[in-house]
């Protein structure tokens, strides 16, 4: 995301956390853009610096969108994914 780089595994974990905490009850769905996983105990360590930024919710949402289709990322169809040969 911009000049920030994160491991694919950490971004997948972030997606799991965001998915778990934004759609629990359809009547009380929390917007992903207003939800911040920074208080989650399972948040990967590499996101701690992001939590200190004002734009953290937007960064987390963009990362979540980058791995929306995890299989596509695994085969490098998404330009946001790196490590492809």
N, CA, C and O atoms as a Tinker XYZ file with bonds, in Angstrom:
   340  protein
     1  N      0.863000   -1.170000    0.000000    73     2
     2  CA     0.000000    0.000000    0.000000    64     1     3
     3  C      0.905000    1.227000    0.000000    63     2     4     5
     4  O      1.457000    1.598000    1.036000    81     3
     5  N      1.053000    1.842000   -1.140000    73     3     6
     6  CA     1.982000    2.969000   -1.250000    64     5     7
     7  C      3.404000    2.490000   -1.013000    63     6     8     9
     8  O      3.871000    1.579000   -1.696000    81     7
     9  N      4.090000    3.083000   -0.068000    73     7    10
    10  CA     5.457000    2.660000    0.231000    64     9    11
    11  C      5.507000    1.629000    1.359000    63    10    12    13
    12  O      6.592000    1.235000    1.785000    81    11
    13  N      4.349000    1.191000    1.844000    73    11    14
    14  CA     4.277000    0.190000    2.900000    64    13    15
    15  C      4.235000   -1.199000    2.292000    63    14    16    17
    16  O      3.568000   -1.424000    1.282000    81    15
    17  N      4.951000   -2.130000    2.912000    73    15    18
    18  CA     4.959000   -3.515000    2.430000    64    17    19
    19  C      4.677000   -4.450000    3.594000    63    18    20    21
    20  O      5.186000   -4.273000    4.700000    81    19
    21  N      3.849000   -5.453000    3.311000    73    19    22
    22  CA     3.466000   -6.421000    4.327000    64    21    23
    23  C      3.493000   -7.810000    3.718000    63    22    24    25
    24  O      3.311000   -7.971000    2.511000    81    23
    25  N      3.717000   -8.804000    4.548000    73    23    26
    26  CA     3.720000  -10.176000    4.048000    64    25    27
    27  C      2.297000  -10.588000    3.689000    63    26    28    29
    28  O      1.325000  -10.122000    4.283000    81    27
    29  N      2.203000  -11.467000    2.706000    73    27    30
    30  CA     0.898000  -11.963000    2.264000    64    29    31
    31  C      0.176000  -12.662000    3.409000    63    30    32    33
    32  O     -1.034000  -12.501000    3.566000    81    31
    33  N      0.896000  -13.427000    4.201000    73    31    34
    34  CA     0.273000  -14.139000    5.326000    64    33    35
    35  C     -0.324000  -13.164000    6.336000    63    34    36    37
    36  O     -1.409000  -13.407000    6.865000    81    35
    37  N      0.378000  -12.062000    6.605000    73    35    38
    38  CA    -0.143000  -11.071000    7.546000    64    37    39
    39  C     -1.385000  -10.391000    6.991000    63    38    40    41
    40  O     -2.332000  -10.129000    7.733000    81    39
    41  N     -1.391000  -10.106000    5.701000    73    39    42
    42  CA    -2.554000   -9.465000    5.092000    64    41    43
    43  C     -3.738000  -10.428000    5.101000    63    42    44    45
    44  O     -4.875000  -10.001000    5.299000    81    43
    45  N     -3.494000  -11.695000    4.894000    73    43    46
    46  CA    -4.573000  -12.687000    4.972000    64    45    47
    47  C     -5.153000  -12.729000    6.387000    63    46    48    49
    48  O     -6.369000  -12.821000    6.559000    81    47
    49  N     -4.283000  -12.661000    7.400000    73    47    50
    50  CA    -4.734000  -12.654000    8.791000    64    49    51
    51  C     -5.554000  -11.394000    9.069000    63    50    52    53
    52  O     -6.577000  -11.448000    9.752000    81    51
    53  N     -5.099000  -10.271000    8.540000    73    51    54
    54  CA    -5.844000   -9.018000    8.672000    64    53    55
    55  C     -7.239000   -9.167000    8.076000    63    54    56    57
    56  O     -8.225000   -8.748000    8.682000    81    55
    57  N     -7.321000   -9.763000    6.893000    73    55    58
    58  CA    -8.612000   -9.975000    6.239000    64    57    59
    59  C     -9.532000  -10.828000    7.115000    63    58    60    61
    60  O    -10.717000  -10.527000    7.254000    81    59
    61  N     -8.982000  -11.888000    7.701000    73    59    62
    62  CA    -9.780000  -12.736000    8.591000    64    61    63
    63  C    -10.332000  -11.927000    9.755000    63    62    64    65
    64  O    -11.514000  -12.032000   10.082000    81    63
    65  N     -9.483000  -11.124000   10.380000    73    63    66
    66  CA    -9.920000  -10.306000   11.512000    64    65    67
    67  C    -11.008000   -9.325000   11.095000    63    66    68    69
    68  O    -12.009000   -9.157000   11.792000    81    67
    69  N    -10.802000   -8.685000    9.960000    73    67    70
    70  CA   -11.783000   -7.703000    9.493000    64    69    71
    71  C    -13.094000   -8.371000    9.114000    63    70    72    73
    72  O    -14.166000   -7.842000    9.410000    81    71
    73  N    -13.025000   -9.516000    8.468000    73    71    74
    74  CA   -14.247000  -10.226000    8.076000    64    73    75
    75  C    -15.020000  -10.705000    9.302000    63    74    76    77
    76  O    -16.249000  -10.647000    9.329000    81    75
    77  N    -14.299000  -11.178000   10.313000    73    75    78
    78  CA   -14.940000  -11.671000   11.532000    64    77    79
    79  C    -15.661000  -10.557000   12.280000    63    78    80    81
    80  O    -16.718000  -10.787000   12.868000    81    79
    81  N    -15.106000   -9.369000   12.263000    73    79    82
    82  CA   -15.611000   -8.298000   13.113000    64    81    83
    83  C    -16.452000   -7.256000   12.410000    63    82    84    85
    84  O    -16.850000   -6.275000   13.038000    81    83
    85  N    -16.735000   -7.429000   11.136000    73    83    86
    86  CA   -17.554000   -6.436000   10.453000    64    85    87
    87  C    -18.874000   -6.987000    9.951000    63    86    88    89
    88  O    -19.694000   -6.221000    9.445000    81    87
    89  N    -19.107000   -8.257000   10.068000    73    87    90
    90  CA   -20.355000   -8.797000    9.551000    64    89    91
    91  C    -21.011000   -9.800000   10.468000    63    90    92    93
    92  O    -21.674000  -10.722000    9.993000    81    91
    93  N    -20.848000   -9.647000   11.757000    73    91    94
    94  CA   -21.379000  -10.604000   12.717000    64    93    95
    95  C    -22.908000  -10.631000   12.697000    63    94    96    97
    96  O    -23.508000  -11.702000   12.604000    81    95
    97  N    -23.528000   -9.480000   12.782000    73    95    98
    98  CA   -24.978000   -9.371000   12.782000    64    97    99
    99  C    -25.384000   -8.460000   11.629000    63    98   100   101
   100  O    -24.990000   -7.293000   11.613000    81    99
   101  N    -26.156000   -8.949000   10.668000    73    99   102
   102  CA   -26.527000   -8.131000    9.503000    64   101   103
   103  C    -27.208000   -6.811000    9.865000    63   102   104   105
   104  O    -27.104000   -5.842000    9.113000    81   103
   105  N    -27.901000   -6.758000   11.003000    73   103   106
   106  CA   -28.558000   -5.518000   11.410000    64   105   107
   107  C    -27.580000   -4.522000   12.016000    63   106   108   109
   108  O    -27.867000   -3.329000   12.108000    81   107
   109  N    -26.428000   -5.024000   12.427000    73   107   110
   110  CA   -25.444000   -4.156000   13.073000    64   109   111
   111  C    -24.093000   -4.268000   12.376000    63   110   112   113
   112  O    -23.053000   -4.336000   13.032000    81   111
   113  N    -24.112000   -4.286000   11.072000    73   111   114
   114  CA   -22.876000   -4.418000   10.309000    64   113   115
   115  C    -22.019000   -3.166000   10.505000    63   114   116   117
   116  O    -22.492000   -2.038000   10.370000    81   115
   117  N    -20.767000   -3.397000   10.823000    73   115   118
   118  CA   -19.823000   -2.302000   11.008000    64   117   119
   119  C    -19.136000   -2.054000    9.680000    63   118   120   121
   120  O    -18.663000   -2.992000    9.039000    81   119
   121  N    -19.077000   -0.814000    9.269000    73   119   122
   122  CA   -18.390000   -0.471000    8.026000    64   121   123
   123  C    -16.912000   -0.795000    8.172000    63   122   124   125
   124  O    -16.292000   -0.465000    9.183000    81   123
   125  N    -16.351000   -1.445000    7.154000    73   123   126
   126  CA   -14.928000   -1.773000    7.195000    64   125   127
   127  C    -14.065000   -0.524000    7.196000    63   126   128   129
   128  O    -12.941000   -0.548000    7.697000    81   127
   129  N    -14.576000    0.564000    6.641000    73   127   130
   130  CA   -13.779000    1.788000    6.624000    64   129   131
   131  C    -13.772000    2.467000    7.988000    63   130   132   133
   132  O    -12.897000    3.293000    8.247000    81   131
   133  N    -14.718000    2.148000    8.868000    73   131   134
   134  CA   -14.707000    2.737000   10.202000    64   133   135
   135  C    -14.133000    1.769000   11.236000    63   134   136   137
   136  O    -13.809000    2.179000   12.351000    81   135
   137  N    -14.005000    0.517000   10.884000    73   135   138
   138  CA   -13.461000   -0.482000   11.790000    64   137   139
   139  C    -11.941000   -0.482000   11.707000    63   138   140   141
   140  O    -11.366000   -0.435000   10.620000    81   139
   141  N    -11.305000   -0.535000   12.859000    73   139   142
   142  CA    -9.852000   -0.645000   12.895000    64   141   143
   143  C     -9.490000   -1.869000   13.726000    63   142   144   145
   144  O     -9.927000   -1.988000   14.871000    81   143
   145  N     -8.704000   -2.771000   13.170000    73   143   146
   146  CA    -8.333000   -3.988000   13.888000    64   145   147
   147  C     -7.208000   -3.776000   14.904000    63   146   148   149
   148  O     -6.685000   -4.750000   15.446000    81   147
   149  N     -6.833000   -2.550000   15.166000    73   147   150
   150  CA    -5.670000   -2.266000   16.020000    64   149   151
   151  C     -5.800000   -2.803000   17.443000    63   150   152   153
   152  O     -4.789000   -3.057000   18.098000    81   151
   153  N     -7.011000   -2.978000   17.923000    73   151   154
   154  CA    -7.191000   -3.489000   19.286000    64   153   155
   155  C     -7.296000   -5.005000   19.338000    63   154   156   157
   156  O     -7.436000   -5.586000   20.414000    81   155
   157  N     -7.229000   -5.641000   18.180000    73   155   158
   158  CA    -7.314000   -7.100000   18.122000    64   157   159
   159  C     -6.004000   -7.705000   18.612000    63   158   160   161
   160  O     -4.926000   -7.313000   18.165000    81   159
   161  N     -6.101000   -8.657000   19.530000    73   159   162
   162  CA    -4.878000   -9.268000   20.068000    64   161   163
   163  C     -4.159000  -10.127000   19.031000    63   162   164   165
   164  O     -2.962000  -10.381000   19.161000    81   163
   165  N     -4.874000  -10.570000   18.013000    73   163   166
   166  CA    -4.279000  -11.422000   16.983000    64   165   167
   167  C     -3.739000  -10.640000   15.787000    63   166   168   169
   168  O     -3.306000  -11.240000   14.803000    81   167
   169  N     -3.760000   -9.314000   15.860000    73   167   170
   170  CA    -3.255000   -8.510000   14.749000    64   169   171
   171  C     -1.751000   -8.733000   14.608000    63   170   172   173
   172  O     -1.011000   -8.581000   15.580000    81   171
   173  N     -1.293000   -9.092000   13.405000    73   171   174
   174  CA     0.147000   -9.309000   13.210000    64   173   175
   175  C      0.975000   -8.083000   13.603000    63   174   176   177
   176  O      0.575000   -6.943000   13.369000    81   175
   177  N      2.108000   -8.341000   14.190000    73   175   178
   178  CA     3.013000   -7.303000   14.701000    64   177   179
   179  C      3.363000   -6.250000   13.664000    63   178   180   181
   180  O      3.504000   -5.075000   14.000000    81   179
   181  N      3.506000   -6.653000   12.416000    73   179   182
   182  CA     3.939000   -5.698000   11.397000    64   181   183
   183  C      2.923000   -4.597000   11.111000    63   182   184   185
   184  O      3.242000   -3.637000   10.410000    81   183
   185  N      1.707000   -4.715000   11.639000    73   183   186
   186  CA     0.699000   -3.670000   11.446000    64   185   187
   187  C      0.666000   -2.648000   12.580000    63   186   188   189
   188  O     -0.091000   -1.679000   12.515000    81   187
   189  N      1.471000   -2.852000   13.608000    73   187   190
   190  CA     1.453000   -1.936000   14.746000    64   189   191
   191  C      1.809000   -0.505000   14.339000    63   190   192   193
   192  O      1.224000    0.444000   14.860000    81   191
   193  N      2.753000   -0.339000   13.423000    73   191   194
   194  CA     3.127000    1.007000   12.966000    64   193   195
   195  C      1.965000    1.665000   12.216000    63   194   196   197
   196  O      1.780000    2.879000   12.304000    81   195
   197  N      1.190000    0.874000   11.486000    73   195   198
   198  CA     0.035000    1.409000   10.758000    64   197   199
   199  C     -1.000000    1.935000   11.748000    63   198   200   201
   200  O     -1.644000    2.954000   11.496000    81   199
   201  N     -1.156000    1.247000   12.862000    73   199   202
   202  CA    -2.155000    1.646000   13.862000    64   201   203
   203  C     -1.908000    3.048000   14.400000    63   202   204   205
   204  O     -2.837000    3.686000   14.895000    81   203
   205  N     -0.695000    3.534000   14.314000    73   203   206
   206  CA    -0.360000    4.868000   14.818000    64   205   207
   207  C     -0.686000    5.968000   13.811000    63   206   208   209
   208  O     -0.583000    7.152000   14.132000    81   207
   209  N     -1.073000    5.589000   12.613000    73   207   210
   210  CA    -1.358000    6.553000   11.548000    64   209   211
   211  C     -2.831000    6.934000   11.548000    63   210   212   213
   212  O     -3.692000    6.126000   11.895000    81   211
   213  N     -3.112000    8.170000   11.155000    73   211   214
   214  CA    -4.505000    8.629000   11.053000    64   213   215
   215  C     -5.261000    7.896000    9.951000    63   214   216   217
   216  O     -6.468000    7.683000   10.059000    81   215
   217  N     -4.558000    7.514000    8.902000    73   215   218
   218  CA    -5.212000    6.856000    7.773000    64   217   219
   219  C     -5.232000    5.329000    7.899000    63   218   220   221
   220  O     -5.437000    4.630000    6.906000    81   219
   221  N     -5.023000    4.814000    9.102000    73   219   222
   222  CA    -4.987000    3.365000    9.320000    64   221   223
   223  C     -6.223000    2.640000    8.788000    63   222   224   225
   224  O     -6.065000    1.636000    8.094000    81   223
   225  N     -7.460000    3.100000    9.081000    73   223   226
   226  CA    -8.628000    2.372000    8.567000    64   225   227
   227  C     -8.639000    2.264000    7.042000    63   226   228   229
   228  O     -9.045000    1.236000    6.499000    81   227
   229  N     -8.200000    3.306000    6.355000    73   227   230
   230  CA    -8.167000    3.259000    4.887000    64   229   231
   231  C     -7.091000    2.295000    4.398000    63   230   232   233
   232  O     -7.302000    1.572000    3.425000    81   231
   233  N     -5.947000    2.279000    5.063000    73   231   234
   234  CA    -4.869000    1.344000    4.691000    64   233   235
   235  C     -5.350000   -0.085000    4.873000    63   234   236   237
   236  O     -5.163000   -0.925000    3.993000    81   235
   237  N     -5.971000   -0.362000    6.015000    73   235   238
   238  CA    -6.457000   -1.714000    6.282000    64   237   239
   239  C     -7.511000   -2.126000    5.254000    63   238   240   241
   240  O     -7.523000   -3.276000    4.814000    81   239
   241  N     -8.380000   -1.219000    4.872000    73   239   242
   242  CA    -9.407000   -1.539000    3.872000    64   241   243
   243  C     -8.775000   -1.840000    2.519000    63   242   244   245
   244  O     -9.193000   -2.778000    1.841000    81   243
   245  N     -7.776000   -1.060000    2.117000    73   243   246
   246  CA    -7.116000   -1.327000    0.830000    64   245   247
   247  C     -6.402000   -2.679000    0.855000    63   246   248   249
   248  O     -6.428000   -3.415000   -0.132000    81   247
   249  N     -5.770000   -3.003000    1.971000    73   247   250
   250  CA    -5.106000   -4.304000    2.079000    64   249   251
   251  C     -6.132000   -5.429000    2.030000    63   250   252   253
   252  O     -5.908000   -6.455000    1.388000    81   251
   253  N     -7.235000   -5.234000    2.700000    73   251   254
   254  CA    -8.307000   -6.226000    2.690000    64   253   255
   255  C     -8.826000   -6.453000    1.273000    63   254   256   257
   256  O     -9.070000   -7.589000    0.867000    81   255
   257  N     -8.991000   -5.372000    0.530000    73   255   258
   258  CA    -9.467000   -5.482000   -0.850000    64   257   259
   259  C     -8.436000   -6.183000   -1.738000    63   258   260   261
   260  O     -8.807000   -6.883000   -2.680000    81   259
   261  N     -7.161000   -6.003000   -1.448000    73   259   262
   262  CA    -6.109000   -6.609000   -2.270000    64   261   263
   263  C     -6.144000   -8.123000   -2.220000    63   262   264   265
   264  O     -5.734000   -8.784000   -3.174000    81   263
   265  N     -6.632000   -8.684000   -1.114000    73   263   266
   266  CA    -6.677000  -10.142000   -0.993000    64   265   267
   267  C     -8.112000  -10.659000   -0.902000    63   266   268   269
   268  O     -8.363000  -11.733000   -0.355000    81   267
   269  N     -9.038000   -9.888000   -1.440000    73   267   270
   270  CA   -10.443000  -10.307000   -1.420000    64   269   271
   271  C    -10.585000  -11.687000   -2.042000    63   270   272   273
   272  O    -11.272000  -12.550000   -1.497000    81   271
   273  N     -9.944000  -11.892000   -3.167000    73   271   274
   274  CA    -9.925000  -13.202000   -3.814000    64   273   275
   275  C     -8.550000  -13.801000   -3.570000    63   274   276   277
   276  O     -7.641000  -13.621000   -4.381000    81   275
   277  N     -8.393000  -14.506000   -2.469000    73   275   278
   278  CA    -7.088000  -15.027000   -2.057000    64   277   279
   279  C     -6.453000  -15.922000   -3.121000    63   278   280   281
   280  O     -5.236000  -15.897000   -3.310000    81   279
   281  N     -7.267000  -16.707000   -3.812000    73   279   282
   282  CA    -6.714000  -17.592000   -4.834000    64   281   283
   283  C     -6.073000  -16.796000   -5.963000    63   282   284   285
   284  O     -5.034000  -17.192000   -6.490000    81   283
   285  N     -6.690000  -15.669000   -6.340000    73   283   286
   286  CA    -6.106000  -14.838000   -7.381000    64   285   287
   287  C     -4.767000  -14.280000   -6.942000    63   286   288   289
   288  O     -3.831000  -14.195000   -7.738000    81   287
   289  N     -4.674000  -13.903000   -5.689000    73   287   290
   290  CA    -3.424000  -13.360000   -5.181000    64   289   291
   291  C     -2.346000  -14.441000   -5.199000    63   290   292   293
   292  O     -1.193000  -14.174000   -5.538000    81   291
   293  N     -2.721000  -15.633000   -4.839000    73   291   294
   294  CA    -1.760000  -16.732000   -4.801000    64   293   295
   295  C     -1.152000  -16.992000   -6.179000    63   294   296   297
   296  O      0.011000  -17.386000   -6.277000    81   295
   297  N     -1.930000  -16.775000   -7.244000    73   295   298
   298  CA    -1.387000  -17.017000   -8.576000    64   297   299
   299  C     -0.948000  -15.717000   -9.250000    63   298   300   301
   300  O     -0.682000  -15.679000  -10.451000    81   299
   301  N     -0.878000  -14.656000   -8.450000    73   299   302
   302  CA    -0.322000  -13.375000   -8.892000    64   301   303
   303  C     -1.152000  -12.650000   -9.945000    63   302   304   305
   304  O     -0.605000  -11.963000  -10.807000    81   303
   305  N     -2.445000  -12.800000   -9.876000    73   303   306
   306  CA    -3.298000  -12.046000  -10.786000    64   305   307
   307  C     -3.493000  -10.626000  -10.271000    63   306   308   309
   308  O     -3.871000   -9.738000  -11.036000    81   307
   309  N     -3.244000  -10.404000   -9.001000    73   307   310
   310  CA    -3.420000   -9.088000   -8.396000    64   309   311
   311  C     -2.075000   -8.370000   -8.354000    63   310   312   313
   312  O     -1.111000   -8.891000   -7.793000    81   311
   313  N     -2.004000   -7.196000   -8.934000    73   311   314
   314  CA    -0.758000   -6.437000   -8.977000    64   313   315
   315  C     -0.264000   -6.062000   -7.591000    63   314   316   317
   316  O      0.928000   -5.806000   -7.419000    81   315
   317  N     -1.144000   -6.022000   -6.595000    73   315   318
   318  CA    -0.744000   -5.651000   -5.245000    64   317   319
   319  C      0.042000   -6.773000   -4.568000    63   318   320   321
   320  O      0.730000   -6.536000   -3.575000    81   319
   321  N     -0.056000   -7.977000   -5.091000    73   319   322
   322  CA     0.655000   -9.107000   -4.505000    64   321   323
   323  C      2.041000   -9.201000   -5.109000    63   322   324   325
   324  O      2.222000   -9.015000   -6.313000    81   323
   325  N      3.001000   -9.486000   -4.277000    73   323   326
   326  CA     4.371000   -9.584000   -4.780000    64   325   327
   327  C      4.937000  -10.964000   -4.487000    63   326   328   329
   328  O      4.288000  -11.783000   -3.837000    81   327
   329  N      6.092000  -11.207000   -4.943000    73   327   330
   330  CA     6.755000  -12.478000   -4.710000    64   329   331
   331  C      6.554000  -13.470000   -5.830000    63   330   332   333
   332  O      6.910000  -14.640000   -5.695000    81   331
   333  N      5.988000  -13.019000   -6.936000    73   331   334
   334  CA     5.742000  -13.905000   -8.066000    64   333   335
   335  C      6.980000  -14.019000   -8.945000    63   334   336   337
   336  O      7.797000  -13.101000   -9.023000    81   335
   337  N      7.094000  -15.133000   -9.582000    73   335   338
   338  CA     8.235000  -15.362000  -10.476000    64   337   339
   339  C      7.787000  -15.387000  -11.910000    63   338   340
   340  O      8.607000  -15.567000  -12.810000    81   339
